[in-house]
């Protein structure tokens, strides 16, 4: 409340990257939503995804896009150029991807969709949530 969503997210990005040699680029930062629960949801999802990239992917770059200006949809996209991981559903819990399981559950609660793509060139997480579900 005191600092605002963007300021808190920027501070988190600075914190997680200061000790690593990782460049975080925010491609788009369009966030008109002022609903505090939605902003908290968004921050937690983004924080988990960024944290996973920094801890596990061995990436040098992360790209972040936050946009609620497109056709009644709230979009969060996070991609990195790291090593990737096995995203087969049967291996998800076995390989202890608990953070991403929680992200999936949060997106589902908001009636959104999540698409995770990963290969040896990196990982991309694409989240879309209907804005009508955020009021």
mmCIF file of C-alpha atoms in Angstrom:
data_model
loop_
_atom_site.group_PDB
_atom_site.id
_atom_site.type_symbol
_atom_site.label_atom_id
_atom_site.label_comp_id
_atom_site.label_asym_id
_atom_site.label_seq_id
_atom_site.Cartn_x
_atom_site.Cartn_y
_atom_site.Cartn_z
ATOM 1 C CA UNK A 1 0.000 0.000 0.000
ATOM 2 C CA UNK A 2 2.743 2.462 0.874
ATOM 3 C CA UNK A 3 5.000 1.853 -2.112
ATOM 4 C CA UNK A 4 2.857 0.474 -4.912
ATOM 5 C CA UNK A 5 2.990 -2.718 -6.931
ATOM 6 C CA UNK A 6 5.621 -1.624 -9.436
ATOM 7 C CA UNK A 7 7.968 -0.293 -6.765
ATOM 8 C CA UNK A 8 7.718 -3.497 -4.725
ATOM 9 C CA UNK A 9 8.246 -5.657 -7.801
ATOM 10 C CA UNK A 10 11.221 -3.562 -8.927
ATOM 11 C CA UNK A 11 12.738 -3.862 -5.449
ATOM 12 C CA UNK A 12 12.255 -7.635 -5.541
ATOM 13 C CA UNK A 13 13.882 -7.847 -8.974
ATOM 14 C CA UNK A 14 16.844 -5.806 -7.711
ATOM 15 C CA UNK A 15 17.149 -8.059 -4.665
ATOM 16 C CA UNK A 16 17.175 -11.356 -6.542
ATOM 17 C CA UNK A 17 19.536 -10.195 -9.251
ATOM 18 C CA UNK A 18 22.079 -8.228 -7.226
ATOM 19 C CA UNK A 19 24.119 -11.314 -6.344
ATOM 20 C CA UNK A 20 23.602 -13.099 -9.645
ATOM 21 C CA UNK A 21 24.746 -12.023 -13.066
ATOM 22 C CA UNK A 22 21.198 -12.020 -14.457
ATOM 23 C CA UNK A 23 19.578 -9.296 -16.506
ATOM 24 C CA UNK A 24 15.842 -8.813 -15.966
ATOM 25 C CA UNK A 25 14.024 -6.923 -18.691
ATOM 26 C CA UNK A 26 10.479 -5.709 -18.229
ATOM 27 C CA UNK A 27 9.162 -5.626 -21.792
ATOM 28 C CA UNK A 28 5.835 -4.078 -20.896
ATOM 29 C CA UNK A 29 4.497 -2.783 -17.634
ATOM 30 C CA UNK A 30 0.875 -1.891 -18.182
ATOM 31 C CA UNK A 31 -0.996 -2.404 -14.943
ATOM 32 C CA UNK A 32 -4.178 -0.446 -14.421
ATOM 33 C CA UNK A 33 -5.741 -2.849 -11.913
ATOM 34 C CA UNK A 34 -5.948 -1.332 -8.442
ATOM 35 C CA UNK A 35 -7.660 -4.231 -6.655
ATOM 36 C CA UNK A 36 -5.332 -5.211 -3.781
ATOM 37 C CA UNK A 37 -6.115 -8.959 -3.763
ATOM 38 C CA UNK A 38 -5.434 -9.114 -7.510
ATOM 39 C CA UNK A 39 -2.169 -7.225 -7.095
ATOM 40 C CA UNK A 40 -1.152 -9.560 -4.271
ATOM 41 C CA UNK A 41 -2.036 -12.577 -6.432
ATOM 42 C CA UNK A 42 0.002 -11.127 -9.292
ATOM 43 C CA UNK A 43 3.023 -10.367 -7.133
ATOM 44 C CA UNK A 44 3.072 -13.855 -5.613
ATOM 45 C CA UNK A 45 2.831 -15.536 -9.004
ATOM 46 C CA UNK A 46 5.525 -13.334 -10.540
ATOM 47 C CA UNK A 47 7.761 -13.706 -7.483
ATOM 48 C CA UNK A 48 7.573 -17.505 -7.620
ATOM 49 C CA UNK A 49 8.301 -17.621 -11.349
ATOM 50 C CA UNK A 50 11.223 -15.179 -11.107
ATOM 51 C CA UNK A 51 12.610 -17.011 -8.107
ATOM 52 C CA UNK A 52 12.474 -20.337 -9.979
ATOM 53 C CA UNK A 53 14.324 -18.866 -12.939
ATOM 54 C CA UNK A 54 17.045 -17.410 -10.726
ATOM 55 C CA UNK A 55 17.457 -20.528 -8.557
ATOM 56 C CA UNK A 56 17.128 -23.341 -11.051
ATOM 57 C CA UNK A 57 17.507 -22.330 -14.678
ATOM 58 C CA UNK A 58 21.130 -21.163 -14.877
ATOM 59 C CA UNK A 59 19.837 -18.315 -17.039
ATOM 60 C CA UNK A 60 21.528 -15.026 -17.853
ATOM 61 C CA UNK A 61 18.357 -13.198 -18.915
ATOM 62 C CA UNK A 62 14.736 -13.057 -17.806
ATOM 63 C CA UNK A 63 11.986 -11.206 -19.648
ATOM 64 C CA UNK A 64 8.816 -10.095 -17.884
ATOM 65 C CA UNK A 65 5.625 -8.725 -19.389
ATOM 66 C CA UNK A 66 2.639 -7.551 -17.350
ATOM 67 C CA UNK A 67 -0.317 -6.247 -19.306
ATOM 68 C CA UNK A 68 -3.985 -5.674 -18.525
ATOM 69 C CA UNK A 69 -4.760 -3.531 -21.561
ATOM 70 C CA UNK A 70 -5.663 -6.284 -24.021
ATOM 71 C CA UNK A 71 -9.277 -7.246 -24.677
ATOM 72 C CA UNK A 72 -10.362 -7.771 -21.084
ATOM 73 C CA UNK A 73 -7.436 -10.031 -20.262
ATOM 74 C CA UNK A 74 -4.702 -9.759 -17.679
ATOM 75 C CA UNK A 75 -1.483 -11.226 -19.064
ATOM 76 C CA UNK A 76 1.709 -12.199 -17.254
ATOM 77 C CA UNK A 77 4.570 -13.615 -19.285
ATOM 78 C CA UNK A 78 7.897 -14.670 -17.828
ATOM 79 C CA UNK A 79 10.609 -16.268 -19.912
ATOM 80 C CA UNK A 80 14.265 -17.066 -19.392
ATOM 81 C CA UNK A 81 17.159 -18.352 -21.472
ATOM 82 C CA UNK A 82 18.109 -21.080 -19.012
ATOM 83 C CA UNK A 83 18.450 -24.838 -19.244
ATOM 84 C CA UNK A 84 14.749 -25.695 -19.042
ATOM 85 C CA UNK A 85 13.150 -28.669 -17.314
ATOM 86 C CA UNK A 86 10.822 -31.612 -17.957
ATOM 87 C CA UNK A 87 7.273 -30.274 -17.938
ATOM 88 C CA UNK A 88 5.504 -33.592 -18.442
ATOM 89 C CA UNK A 89 2.529 -33.661 -16.067
ATOM 90 C CA UNK A 90 3.474 -37.079 -14.660
ATOM 91 C CA UNK A 91 6.904 -35.737 -13.675
ATOM 92 C CA UNK A 92 5.716 -32.437 -12.223
ATOM 93 C CA UNK A 93 5.044 -33.591 -8.647
ATOM 94 C CA UNK A 94 7.723 -36.276 -8.700
ATOM 95 C CA UNK A 95 10.361 -33.674 -9.541
ATOM 96 C CA UNK A 96 9.138 -31.404 -6.758
ATOM 97 C CA UNK A 97 7.989 -28.455 -8.850
ATOM 98 C CA UNK A 98 5.831 -27.408 -5.874
ATOM 99 C CA UNK A 99 6.195 -23.687 -6.577
ATOM 100 C CA UNK A 100 4.818 -24.106 -10.083
ATOM 101 C CA UNK A 101 2.060 -26.378 -8.787
ATOM 102 C CA UNK A 102 1.007 -23.548 -6.447
ATOM 103 C CA UNK A 103 1.203 -21.029 -9.315
ATOM 104 C CA UNK A 104 -1.067 -23.297 -11.371
ATOM 105 C CA UNK A 105 -3.555 -23.522 -8.506
ATOM 106 C CA UNK A 106 -3.597 -19.740 -8.019
ATOM 107 C CA UNK A 107 -4.216 -19.157 -11.711
ATOM 108 C CA UNK A 108 -6.991 -21.761 -11.669
ATOM 109 C CA UNK A 109 -8.639 -19.994 -8.715
ATOM 110 C CA UNK A 110 -8.757 -16.826 -10.824
ATOM 111 C CA UNK A 111 -10.319 -18.838 -13.684
ATOM 112 C CA UNK A 112 -7.256 -18.205 -15.803
ATOM 113 C CA UNK A 113 -5.033 -20.299 -17.991
ATOM 114 C CA UNK A 114 -1.364 -21.086 -17.702
ATOM 115 C CA UNK A 115 0.892 -22.464 -20.381
ATOM 116 C CA UNK A 116 4.422 -23.567 -19.565
ATOM 117 C CA UNK A 117 6.923 -24.279 -22.297
ATOM 118 C CA UNK A 118 10.414 -25.452 -21.542
ATOM 119 C CA UNK A 119 13.336 -26.843 -23.484
ATOM 120 C CA UNK A 120 17.131 -26.641 -23.530
ATOM 121 C CA UNK A 121 16.867 -22.978 -24.617
ATOM 122 C CA UNK A 122 14.813 -21.814 -21.638
ATOM 123 C CA UNK A 123 11.395 -21.679 -20.059
ATOM 124 C CA UNK A 124 8.367 -19.541 -20.760
ATOM 125 C CA UNK A 125 5.345 -19.174 -18.505
ATOM 126 C CA UNK A 126 2.280 -17.549 -20.048
ATOM 127 C CA UNK A 127 -0.656 -16.670 -17.807
ATOM 128 C CA UNK A 128 -3.960 -15.177 -18.937
ATOM 129 C CA UNK A 129 -6.745 -14.223 -16.557
ATOM 130 C CA UNK A 130 -10.078 -12.696 -17.526
ATOM 131 C CA UNK A 131 -10.245 -9.228 -16.010
ATOM 132 C CA UNK A 132 -13.953 -9.666 -15.326
ATOM 133 C CA UNK A 133 -12.927 -12.252 -12.724
ATOM 134 C CA UNK A 134 -10.886 -9.635 -10.880
ATOM 135 C CA UNK A 135 -13.689 -7.366 -9.767
#
